[in-house]
Amino acid sequence: VVLSLGLGLYVSFINLDWLGRKTWLVFGLCLVALALTLVPGIGVKVNGAQRWIGLGSLRVQPSEFAKIGLVLVLAYYFSSRQRHTGTFWLGFMLPSMITGAVCGLIILQPDFGTCFLCGAVAATMMFQAGTSLKWLLPVAGLAVAGFSALVYFDPHRIRRVTSFLDVEANADDSAYQLWQGMLAFGVGGVDGVGLGMGRQQMHFLPEAHTDFIFPVIGEELGLLCTFTIVLCFVFLFGFVYWRLRQAPRMYEYLVAMGSILFVSLQAIINMGVVTGSMPTKGMSLPFISYGGSNLMVTFIFLGLIVNVFRRWDNPKTLHPREL
C-alpha cells in the first residue's frame, strides 16, 4: 500500500511531456512483459491462467501495467495526429492494431475480463479522439461475436453464464461463490454484523480478500458502507468527467479519460459480478481488493489524473511552447 501511494504521488508530479516522449518505449516493455507470461519457466500459472511473472517471492501481473501503456500510447498517438483522426488508416486501423496487440496477448493467458476492459477503454478513447463510429461499431459487433463464440465453446465459461442465469439452482456447484456473496449482503442488512464478525471470513466465500471483498464489506459494515463506496466511485468519475470538459489539450484529456475509464469500468464490473448483475468474472475492486499489481496501477492512474489537473490549474507547469 505504501509503495502504491508513493508511486501515485511520484506520477502526480512527473513531467507528462517527458513521459509522452518515452511512451513507445513504455508500451514496448508492456508487450514484452505480456509475452513473457506465456514463456514456460518465466510465466506463473494460477488456477489455469498464466498471467503472472515470478520475481523471486513476488509475482507481477503485466496485464495490469499494460493498461497504463495502452492509455499513454493512444493518448500520445492521437494528440500527435489530430489532423488524421477521422481517416481510416491513421485514425482507425493503426490504433486498432495497437489495441489488438495488447488484447491478443492478454487473451492468450487467458484473461477475458481484462481483454474486454482494454478493448472497451481503447474504443472509447478512439471515439473521443475523433474516430468515426461507422468503423468502431462493426468492430465492436465482431468483438462481441468473437467473445460469445469463445464462451460458447468453453465448457467452464458457458457454465459460468448458465449459473449466473439461475444462481439458486447452482448454489452448490458453479454458482457457489456468487451465492455466498449474495448471502453475505443479506446477512449484513443495513448496518452490518460488525467489523471482523462476518461469517464469510471463515473461508465460506472463496477469494474473499480479492474479487469478492465487496460482499464481505456488505456483511460486516452493511448497506450504508457499501452504498457509500458506490457513491465515492460515482463522485470520482463525475468530478473527473466534469473537469475534462475544461481540457486545453487532447493529450492530457485522453490520459485522464483513459485513466478514469479503467478505474470506473473495473469497479462497475466487480460490483456487478458480486451482486449477481453480471456473469462471474474475476476482477478486483479498485483501491480495496488485495493485489499488489492492481493496487499500484490504480494509484498510478489516480496520479496521472492529479498530474493533468495540476497542469491545468497551474499553467506555469506547462512547457513555454504550450502556453
mmCIF file of C-alpha atoms in Angstrom:
data_model
loop_
_atom_site.group_PDB
_atom_site.id
_atom_site.type_symbol
_atom_site.label_atom_id
_atom_site.label_comp_id
_atom_site.label_asym_id
_atom_site.label_seq_id
_atom_site.Cartn_x
_atom_site.Cartn_y
_atom_site.Cartn_z
ATOM 1 C CA VAL A 1 0.000 0.000 0.000
ATOM 2 C CA VAL A 2 2.806 2.406 0.925
ATOM 3 C CA LEU A 3 4.627 1.626 -2.340
ATOM 4 C CA SER A 4 1.425 2.178 -4.331
ATOM 5 C CA LEU A 5 0.816 5.518 -2.624
ATOM 6 C CA GLY A 6 4.409 6.522 -3.298
ATOM 7 C CA LEU A 7 4.132 5.620 -6.982
ATOM 8 C CA GLY A 8 0.880 7.549 -7.299
ATOM 9 C CA LEU A 9 2.451 10.601 -5.646
ATOM 10 C CA TYR A 10 5.530 10.386 -7.872
ATOM 11 C CA VAL A 11 3.435 10.106 -11.048
ATOM 12 C CA SER A 12 1.339 13.105 -10.000
ATOM 13 C CA PHE A 13 4.488 15.277 -10.269
ATOM 14 C CA ILE A 14 6.193 13.632 -13.247
ATOM 15 C CA ASN A 15 6.713 15.668 -16.430
ATOM 16 C CA LEU A 16 3.984 14.455 -18.777
ATOM 17 C CA ASP A 17 5.805 15.787 -21.831
ATOM 18 C CA TRP A 18 8.861 13.724 -20.940
ATOM 19 C CA LEU A 19 6.595 10.726 -20.328
ATOM 20 C CA GLY A 20 4.989 11.268 -23.722
ATOM 21 C CA ARG A 21 8.385 11.062 -25.409
ATOM 22 C CA LYS A 22 9.002 7.717 -23.665
ATOM 23 C CA THR A 23 5.544 6.345 -24.457
ATOM 24 C CA TRP A 24 6.560 3.928 -27.210
ATOM 25 C CA LEU A 25 9.338 2.530 -25.013
ATOM 26 C CA VAL A 26 6.882 2.003 -22.137
ATOM 27 C CA PHE A 27 4.391 0.369 -24.491
ATOM 28 C CA GLY A 28 7.064 -1.917 -25.954
ATOM 29 C CA LEU A 29 8.134 -3.036 -22.472
ATOM 30 C CA CYS A 30 4.494 -3.804 -21.646
ATOM 31 C CA LEU A 31 4.191 -6.019 -24.737
ATOM 32 C CA VAL A 32 7.431 -7.841 -23.885
ATOM 33 C CA ALA A 33 6.220 -8.430 -20.313
ATOM 34 C CA LEU A 34 2.886 -9.767 -21.596
ATOM 35 C CA ALA A 35 4.708 -12.141 -23.935
ATOM 36 C CA LEU A 36 6.970 -13.357 -21.103
ATOM 37 C CA THR A 37 3.953 -14.601 -19.134
ATOM 38 C CA LEU A 38 3.468 -17.220 -21.878
ATOM 39 C CA VAL A 39 7.079 -18.483 -21.690
ATOM 40 C CA PRO A 40 7.458 -21.719 -19.653
ATOM 41 C CA GLY A 41 9.657 -21.187 -16.631
ATOM 42 C CA ILE A 42 9.001 -17.446 -16.546
ATOM 43 C CA GLY A 43 5.218 -17.208 -16.557
ATOM 44 C CA VAL A 44 3.443 -18.417 -13.423
ATOM 45 C CA LYS A 45 0.189 -20.352 -13.805
ATOM 46 C CA VAL A 46 -2.522 -19.990 -11.138
ATOM 47 C CA ASN A 47 -5.959 -21.629 -11.430
ATOM 48 C CA GLY A 48 -5.352 -22.475 -15.084
ATOM 49 C CA ALA A 49 -4.380 -18.922 -16.100
ATOM 50 C CA GLN A 50 -0.805 -17.875 -16.901
ATOM 51 C CA ARG A 51 -0.985 -14.161 -16.117
ATOM 52 C CA TRP A 52 1.961 -13.574 -13.807
ATOM 53 C CA ILE A 53 5.742 -13.311 -13.917
ATOM 54 C CA GLY A 54 7.622 -14.688 -10.939
ATOM 55 C CA LEU A 55 10.296 -12.427 -9.445
ATOM 56 C CA GLY A 56 11.627 -14.447 -6.535
ATOM 57 C CA SER A 57 8.898 -14.489 -3.915
ATOM 58 C CA LEU A 58 6.965 -11.764 -5.757
ATOM 59 C CA ARG A 59 4.517 -12.112 -8.630
ATOM 60 C CA VAL A 60 3.849 -9.303 -11.091
ATOM 61 C CA GLN A 61 0.793 -9.187 -13.366
ATOM 62 C CA PRO A 62 1.886 -7.477 -16.619
ATOM 63 C CA SER A 63 -1.677 -7.152 -17.939
ATOM 64 C CA GLU A 64 -2.331 -4.592 -15.204
ATOM 65 C CA PHE A 65 0.611 -2.425 -16.261
ATOM 66 C CA ALA A 66 -0.343 -2.892 -19.918
ATOM 67 C CA LYS A 67 -3.436 -0.799 -19.135
ATOM 68 C CA ILE A 68 -1.164 2.169 -18.408
ATOM 69 C CA GLY A 69 0.855 1.554 -21.557
ATOM 70 C CA LEU A 70 -2.314 1.399 -23.658
ATOM 71 C CA VAL A 71 -3.691 4.678 -22.273
ATOM 72 C CA LEU A 72 -0.403 6.525 -22.731
ATOM 73 C CA VAL A 73 0.313 5.275 -26.242
ATOM 74 C CA LEU A 74 -3.199 6.007 -27.552
ATOM 75 C CA ALA A 75 -3.208 9.465 -25.935
ATOM 76 C CA TYR A 76 0.191 10.301 -27.423
ATOM 77 C CA TYR A 77 -0.682 8.800 -30.816
ATOM 78 C CA PHE A 78 -3.914 10.758 -31.264
ATOM 79 C CA SER A 79 -2.529 14.020 -29.869
ATOM 80 C CA SER A 80 0.309 13.928 -32.416
ATOM 81 C CA ARG A 81 -2.014 13.088 -35.332
ATOM 82 C CA GLN A 82 -5.031 15.278 -34.687
ATOM 83 C CA ARG A 83 -5.452 16.107 -38.380
ATOM 84 C CA HIS A 84 -5.825 12.427 -39.248
ATOM 85 C CA THR A 85 -8.163 11.146 -36.517
ATOM 86 C CA GLY A 86 -11.075 10.988 -38.959
ATOM 87 C CA THR A 87 -9.193 8.935 -41.549
ATOM 88 C CA PHE A 88 -9.427 5.163 -41.917
ATOM 89 C CA TRP A 89 -5.765 4.152 -41.725
ATOM 90 C CA LEU A 90 -4.304 6.648 -39.269
ATOM 91 C CA GLY A 91 -7.488 7.306 -37.288
ATOM 92 C CA PHE A 92 -8.792 3.760 -37.052
ATOM 93 C CA MET A 93 -6.577 0.937 -38.347
ATOM 94 C CA LEU A 94 -3.293 1.791 -36.612
ATOM 95 C CA PRO A 95 -4.902 2.487 -33.182
ATOM 96 C CA SER A 96 -6.890 -0.752 -33.615
ATOM 97 C CA MET A 97 -3.674 -2.663 -34.309
ATOM 98 C CA ILE A 98 -2.088 -1.161 -31.186
ATOM 99 C CA THR A 99 -5.092 -2.223 -29.116
ATOM 100 C CA GLY A 100 -5.213 -5.619 -30.805
ATOM 101 C CA ALA A 101 -1.590 -6.336 -29.881
ATOM 102 C CA VAL A 102 -2.401 -5.820 -26.188
ATOM 103 C CA CYS A 103 -5.734 -7.654 -26.246
ATOM 104 C CA GLY A 104 -4.311 -10.549 -28.268
ATOM 105 C CA LEU A 105 -1.530 -11.244 -25.766
ATOM 106 C CA ILE A 106 -3.924 -10.896 -22.819
ATOM 107 C CA ILE A 107 -6.489 -13.299 -24.244
ATOM 108 C CA LEU A 108 -3.773 -15.947 -24.725
ATOM 109 C CA GLN A 109 -3.182 -16.040 -20.955
ATOM 110 C CA PRO A 110 -6.295 -16.288 -20.938
ATOM 111 C CA ASP A 111 -7.922 -13.250 -19.311
ATOM 112 C CA PHE A 112 -11.221 -12.409 -20.999
ATOM 113 C CA GLY A 113 -12.194 -9.750 -18.453
ATOM 114 C CA THR A 114 -9.056 -7.623 -18.821
ATOM 115 C CA CYS A 115 -9.160 -8.101 -22.604
ATOM 116 C CA PHE A 116 -12.735 -6.783 -22.686
ATOM 117 C CA LEU A 117 -11.788 -3.899 -20.379
ATOM 118 C CA CYS A 118 -8.832 -2.846 -22.544
ATOM 119 C CA GLY A 119 -10.925 -3.056 -25.707
ATOM 120 C CA ALA A 120 -13.768 -1.008 -24.223
ATOM 121 C CA VAL A 121 -11.478 1.734 -22.901
ATOM 122 C CA ALA A 122 -9.485 1.887 -26.145
ATOM 123 C CA ALA A 123 -12.658 2.140 -28.252
ATOM 124 C CA THR A 124 -13.956 4.968 -26.039
ATOM 125 C CA MET A 125 -10.653 6.840 -26.299
ATOM 126 C CA MET A 126 -10.666 6.406 -30.086
ATOM 127 C CA PHE A 127 -14.212 7.753 -30.296
ATOM 128 C CA GLN A 128 -13.360 10.712 -28.058
ATOM 129 C CA ALA A 129 -10.321 11.445 -30.228
ATOM 130 C CA GLY A 130 -12.458 11.603 -33.362
ATOM 131 C CA THR A 131 -12.556 8.081 -34.839
ATOM 132 C CA SER A 132 -15.812 7.526 -36.716
ATOM 133 C CA LEU A 133 -18.486 5.222 -35.292
ATOM 134 C CA LYS A 134 -19.005 3.738 -38.758
ATOM 135 C CA TRP A 135 -15.707 1.914 -38.221
ATOM 136 C CA LEU A 136 -15.901 1.354 -34.467
ATOM 137 C CA LEU A 137 -19.387 -0.188 -34.334
ATOM 138 C CA PRO A 138 -18.736 -3.055 -36.809
ATOM 139 C CA VAL A 139 -15.532 -3.955 -34.964
ATOM 140 C CA ALA A 140 -17.403 -3.850 -31.648
ATOM 141 C CA GLY A 141 -20.001 -6.204 -33.118
ATOM 142 C CA LEU A 142 -17.300 -8.605 -34.324
ATOM 143 C CA ALA A 143 -15.639 -8.480 -30.901
ATOM 144 C CA VAL A 144 -18.914 -9.355 -29.150
ATOM 145 C CA ALA A 145 -19.482 -12.216 -31.596
ATOM 146 C CA GLY A 146 -15.936 -13.467 -31.051
ATOM 147 C CA PHE A 147 -16.268 -13.342 -27.257
ATOM 148 C CA SER A 148 -19.608 -15.142 -27.464
ATOM 149 C CA ALA A 149 -18.077 -17.901 -29.595
ATOM 150 C CA LEU A 150 -15.134 -18.344 -27.218
ATOM 151 C CA VAL A 151 -17.515 -18.589 -24.265
ATOM 152 C CA TYR A 152 -19.868 -20.981 -26.074
ATOM 153 C CA PHE A 153 -17.100 -23.448 -26.948
ATOM 154 C CA ASP A 154 -15.508 -23.346 -23.490
ATOM 155 C CA PRO A 155 -17.408 -25.607 -21.017
ATOM 156 C CA HIS A 156 -16.023 -23.765 -17.982
ATOM 157 C CA ARG A 157 -17.134 -20.338 -19.201
ATOM 158 C CA ILE A 158 -20.511 -21.474 -20.502
ATOM 159 C CA ARG A 159 -21.103 -22.954 -17.036
ATOM 160 C CA ARG A 160 -20.447 -19.525 -15.535
ATOM 161 C CA VAL A 161 -23.083 -17.968 -17.779
ATOM 162 C CA THR A 162 -25.721 -20.633 -17.086
ATOM 163 C CA SER A 163 -25.090 -20.463 -13.331
ATOM 164 C CA PHE A 164 -25.455 -16.668 -13.464
ATOM 165 C CA LEU A 165 -28.894 -17.094 -15.068
ATOM 166 C CA ASP A 166 -30.076 -19.354 -12.221
ATOM 167 C CA VAL A 167 -27.906 -18.764 -9.173
ATOM 168 C CA GLU A 168 -30.028 -20.618 -6.616
ATOM 169 C CA ALA A 169 -30.233 -23.796 -8.704
ATOM 170 C CA ASN A 170 -26.426 -23.874 -8.967
ATOM 171 C CA ALA A 171 -25.686 -22.671 -5.433
ATOM 172 C CA ASP A 172 -23.782 -25.862 -4.537
ATOM 173 C CA ASP A 173 -21.811 -26.014 -7.769
ATOM 174 C CA SER A 174 -20.758 -23.411 -10.321
ATOM 175 C CA ALA A 175 -22.595 -20.531 -8.599
ATOM 176 C CA TYR A 176 -21.344 -21.323 -5.094
ATOM 177 C CA GLN A 177 -19.137 -18.242 -4.854
ATOM 178 C CA LEU A 178 -21.825 -15.905 -6.161
ATOM 179 C CA TRP A 179 -24.451 -17.441 -3.859
ATOM 180 C CA GLN A 180 -22.233 -16.986 -0.801
ATOM 181 C CA GLY A 181 -21.633 -13.379 -1.803
ATOM 182 C CA MET A 182 -25.351 -12.693 -2.095
ATOM 183 C CA LEU A 183 -25.928 -14.355 1.292
ATOM 184 C CA ALA A 184 -23.300 -12.052 2.793
ATOM 185 C CA PHE A 185 -25.167 -8.970 1.571
ATOM 186 C CA GLY A 186 -28.408 -10.356 3.008
ATOM 187 C CA VAL A 187 -26.898 -11.163 6.402
ATOM 188 C CA GLY A 188 -25.266 -7.740 6.664
ATOM 189 C CA GLY A 189 -28.513 -5.838 6.237
ATOM 190 C CA VAL A 190 -28.384 -2.079 6.705
ATOM 191 C CA ASP A 191 -25.700 -1.682 9.372
ATOM 192 C CA GLY A 192 -23.792 -4.999 9.197
ATOM 193 C CA VAL A 193 -22.826 -7.597 11.794
ATOM 194 C CA GLY A 194 -19.699 -5.767 12.924
ATOM 195 C CA LEU A 195 -16.142 -5.383 11.694
ATOM 196 C CA GLY A 196 -14.340 -8.738 11.780
ATOM 197 C CA MET A 197 -17.509 -10.609 12.792
ATOM 198 C CA GLY A 198 -18.559 -11.784 9.339
ATOM 199 C CA ARG A 199 -19.136 -15.470 8.605
ATOM 200 C CA GLN A 200 -17.581 -15.208 5.156
ATOM 201 C CA GLN A 201 -14.145 -14.637 6.697
ATOM 202 C CA MET A 202 -14.281 -18.294 7.767
ATOM 203 C CA HIS A 203 -13.487 -19.303 4.154
ATOM 204 C CA PHE A 204 -17.097 -19.940 3.155
ATOM 205 C CA LEU A 205 -16.517 -17.353 0.435
ATOM 206 C CA PRO A 206 -13.502 -18.071 -1.806
ATOM 207 C CA GLU A 207 -11.456 -15.036 -2.889
ATOM 208 C CA ALA A 208 -12.988 -13.022 -0.039
ATOM 209 C CA HIS A 209 -9.947 -10.733 0.097
ATOM 210 C CA THR A 210 -9.742 -10.070 -3.654
ATOM 211 C CA ASP A 211 -12.579 -10.320 -6.188
ATOM 212 C CA PHE A 212 -15.350 -10.821 -3.613
ATOM 213 C CA ILE A 213 -14.286 -8.341 -0.959
ATOM 214 C CA PHE A 214 -17.357 -6.173 -1.604
ATOM 215 C CA PRO A 215 -19.809 -8.774 -0.148
ATOM 216 C CA VAL A 216 -17.543 -9.116 2.914
ATOM 217 C CA ILE A 217 -17.812 -5.354 3.435
ATOM 218 C CA GLY A 218 -21.574 -5.612 2.952
ATOM 219 C CA GLU A 219 -21.836 -8.344 5.575
ATOM 220 C CA GLU A 220 -19.657 -6.678 8.199
ATOM 221 C CA LEU A 221 -20.443 -2.987 7.661
ATOM 222 C CA GLY A 222 -23.826 -3.177 5.960
ATOM 223 C CA LEU A 223 -25.662 -1.399 3.180
ATOM 224 C CA LEU A 224 -24.689 2.038 4.469
ATOM 225 C CA CYS A 225 -20.997 1.334 3.886
ATOM 226 C CA THR A 226 -21.408 -0.374 0.502
ATOM 227 C CA PHE A 227 -23.667 2.436 -0.702
ATOM 228 C CA THR A 228 -21.065 4.974 0.450
ATOM 229 C CA ILE A 229 -18.387 3.140 -1.566
ATOM 230 C CA VAL A 230 -20.605 3.236 -4.655
ATOM 231 C CA LEU A 231 -21.187 6.968 -4.135
ATOM 232 C CA CYS A 232 -17.421 7.550 -3.848
ATOM 233 C CA PHE A 233 -16.821 5.899 -7.226
ATOM 234 C CA VAL A 234 -19.709 7.846 -8.772
ATOM 235 C CA PHE A 235 -18.349 11.098 -7.340
ATOM 236 C CA LEU A 236 -14.816 10.324 -8.557
ATOM 237 C CA PHE A 237 -15.992 9.615 -12.100
ATOM 238 C CA GLY A 238 -18.379 12.583 -12.123
ATOM 239 C CA PHE A 239 -15.754 15.006 -10.840
ATOM 240 C CA VAL A 240 -13.115 13.872 -13.353
ATOM 241 C CA TYR A 241 -15.612 13.941 -16.218
ATOM 242 C CA TRP A 242 -16.694 17.464 -15.229
ATOM 243 C CA ARG A 243 -13.079 18.647 -15.144
ATOM 244 C CA LEU A 244 -12.369 17.020 -18.509
ATOM 245 C CA ARG A 245 -14.756 19.479 -20.136
ATOM 246 C CA GLN A 246 -12.139 22.168 -19.442
ATOM 247 C CA ALA A 247 -9.295 20.261 -21.124
ATOM 248 C CA PRO A 248 -6.978 22.583 -23.105
ATOM 249 C CA ARG A 249 -5.048 19.811 -24.896
ATOM 250 C CA MET A 250 -6.031 16.435 -26.338
ATOM 251 C CA TYR A 251 -3.052 14.605 -24.830
ATOM 252 C CA GLU A 252 -3.951 15.406 -21.226
ATOM 253 C CA TYR A 253 -7.647 14.919 -21.956
ATOM 254 C CA LEU A 254 -7.111 11.385 -23.270
ATOM 255 C CA VAL A 255 -4.676 10.440 -20.495
ATOM 256 C CA ALA A 256 -7.185 11.466 -17.808
ATOM 257 C CA MET A 257 -10.124 9.983 -19.728
ATOM 258 C CA GLY A 258 -8.444 6.596 -20.196
ATOM 259 C CA SER A 259 -7.302 6.519 -16.565
ATOM 260 C CA ILE A 260 -10.728 7.198 -15.067
ATOM 261 C CA LEU A 261 -12.405 4.794 -17.503
ATOM 262 C CA PHE A 262 -10.190 1.905 -16.401
ATOM 263 C CA VAL A 263 -10.852 2.589 -12.709
ATOM 264 C CA SER A 264 -14.602 3.167 -13.128
ATOM 265 C CA LEU A 265 -15.344 0.277 -15.502
ATOM 266 C CA GLN A 266 -13.400 -2.135 -13.323
ATOM 267 C CA ALA A 267 -15.403 -1.027 -10.274
ATOM 268 C CA ILE A 268 -18.687 -1.403 -12.191
ATOM 269 C CA ILE A 269 -17.784 -4.913 -13.380
ATOM 270 C CA ASN A 270 -16.646 -6.050 -9.929
ATOM 271 C CA MET A 271 -19.780 -4.740 -8.217
ATOM 272 C CA GLY A 272 -21.986 -6.085 -10.996
ATOM 273 C CA VAL A 273 -20.491 -9.566 -10.662
ATOM 274 C CA VAL A 274 -20.689 -9.870 -6.868
ATOM 275 C CA THR A 275 -24.298 -8.616 -6.795
ATOM 276 C CA GLY A 276 -25.401 -11.112 -9.457
ATOM 277 C CA SER A 277 -25.965 -8.483 -12.138
ATOM 278 C CA MET A 278 -23.225 -9.865 -14.437
ATOM 279 C CA PRO A 279 -21.719 -13.315 -15.094
ATOM 280 C CA THR A 280 -18.904 -14.231 -12.717
ATOM 281 C CA LYS A 281 -15.539 -12.843 -13.813
ATOM 282 C CA GLY A 282 -12.520 -12.381 -11.623
ATOM 283 C CA MET A 283 -11.803 -8.656 -11.404
ATOM 284 C CA SER A 284 -10.511 -6.660 -8.451
ATOM 285 C CA LEU A 285 -12.313 -3.745 -6.823
ATOM 286 C CA PRO A 286 -10.061 -0.678 -7.264
ATOM 287 C CA PHE A 287 -8.462 0.750 -4.076
ATOM 288 C CA ILE A 288 -9.970 -2.020 -1.923
ATOM 289 C CA SER A 289 -9.186 -5.542 -3.181
ATOM 290 C CA TYR A 290 -5.949 -7.249 -2.192
ATOM 291 C CA GLY A 291 -3.456 -7.431 -5.053
ATOM 292 C CA GLY A 292 -0.185 -5.599 -5.453
ATOM 293 C CA SER A 293 -0.145 -5.057 -9.228
ATOM 294 C CA ASN A 294 -3.741 -3.860 -9.411
ATOM 295 C CA LEU A 295 -3.350 -1.517 -6.442
ATOM 296 C CA MET A 296 -0.172 0.000 -7.910
ATOM 297 C CA VAL A 297 -1.804 0.562 -11.289
ATOM 298 C CA THR A 298 -4.911 2.094 -9.705
ATOM 299 C CA PHE A 299 -2.833 4.649 -7.787
ATOM 300 C CA ILE A 300 -0.725 5.354 -10.888
ATOM 301 C CA PHE A 301 -3.931 6.122 -12.791
ATOM 302 C CA LEU A 302 -5.013 8.403 -9.952
ATOM 303 C CA GLY A 303 -1.591 10.067 -10.046
ATOM 304 C CA LEU A 304 -1.915 10.674 -13.796
ATOM 305 C CA ILE A 305 -5.312 12.305 -13.277
ATOM 306 C CA VAL A 306 -3.968 14.546 -10.488
ATOM 307 C CA ASN A 307 -0.984 15.429 -12.686
ATOM 308 C CA VAL A 308 -3.246 16.503 -15.542
ATOM 309 C CA PHE A 309 -5.447 18.640 -13.294
ATOM 310 C CA ARG A 310 -2.407 20.195 -11.626
ATOM 311 C CA ARG A 311 -1.100 21.294 -15.031
ATOM 312 C CA TRP A 312 -4.435 22.875 -15.906
ATOM 313 C CA ASP A 313 -4.706 24.687 -12.576
ATOM 314 C CA ASN A 314 -1.115 25.928 -12.721
ATOM 315 C CA PRO A 315 -0.142 26.923 -16.297
ATOM 316 C CA LYS A 316 3.424 27.587 -15.116
ATOM 317 C CA THR A 317 3.950 23.817 -15.039
ATOM 318 C CA LEU A 318 3.500 23.722 -18.832
ATOM 319 C CA HIS A 319 6.369 23.962 -21.240
ATOM 320 C CA PRO A 320 6.667 27.506 -22.696
ATOM 321 C CA ARG A 321 5.733 26.235 -26.171
ATOM 322 C CA GLU A 322 2.362 25.064 -24.796
ATOM 323 C CA LEU A 323 1.307 28.464 -23.427
#
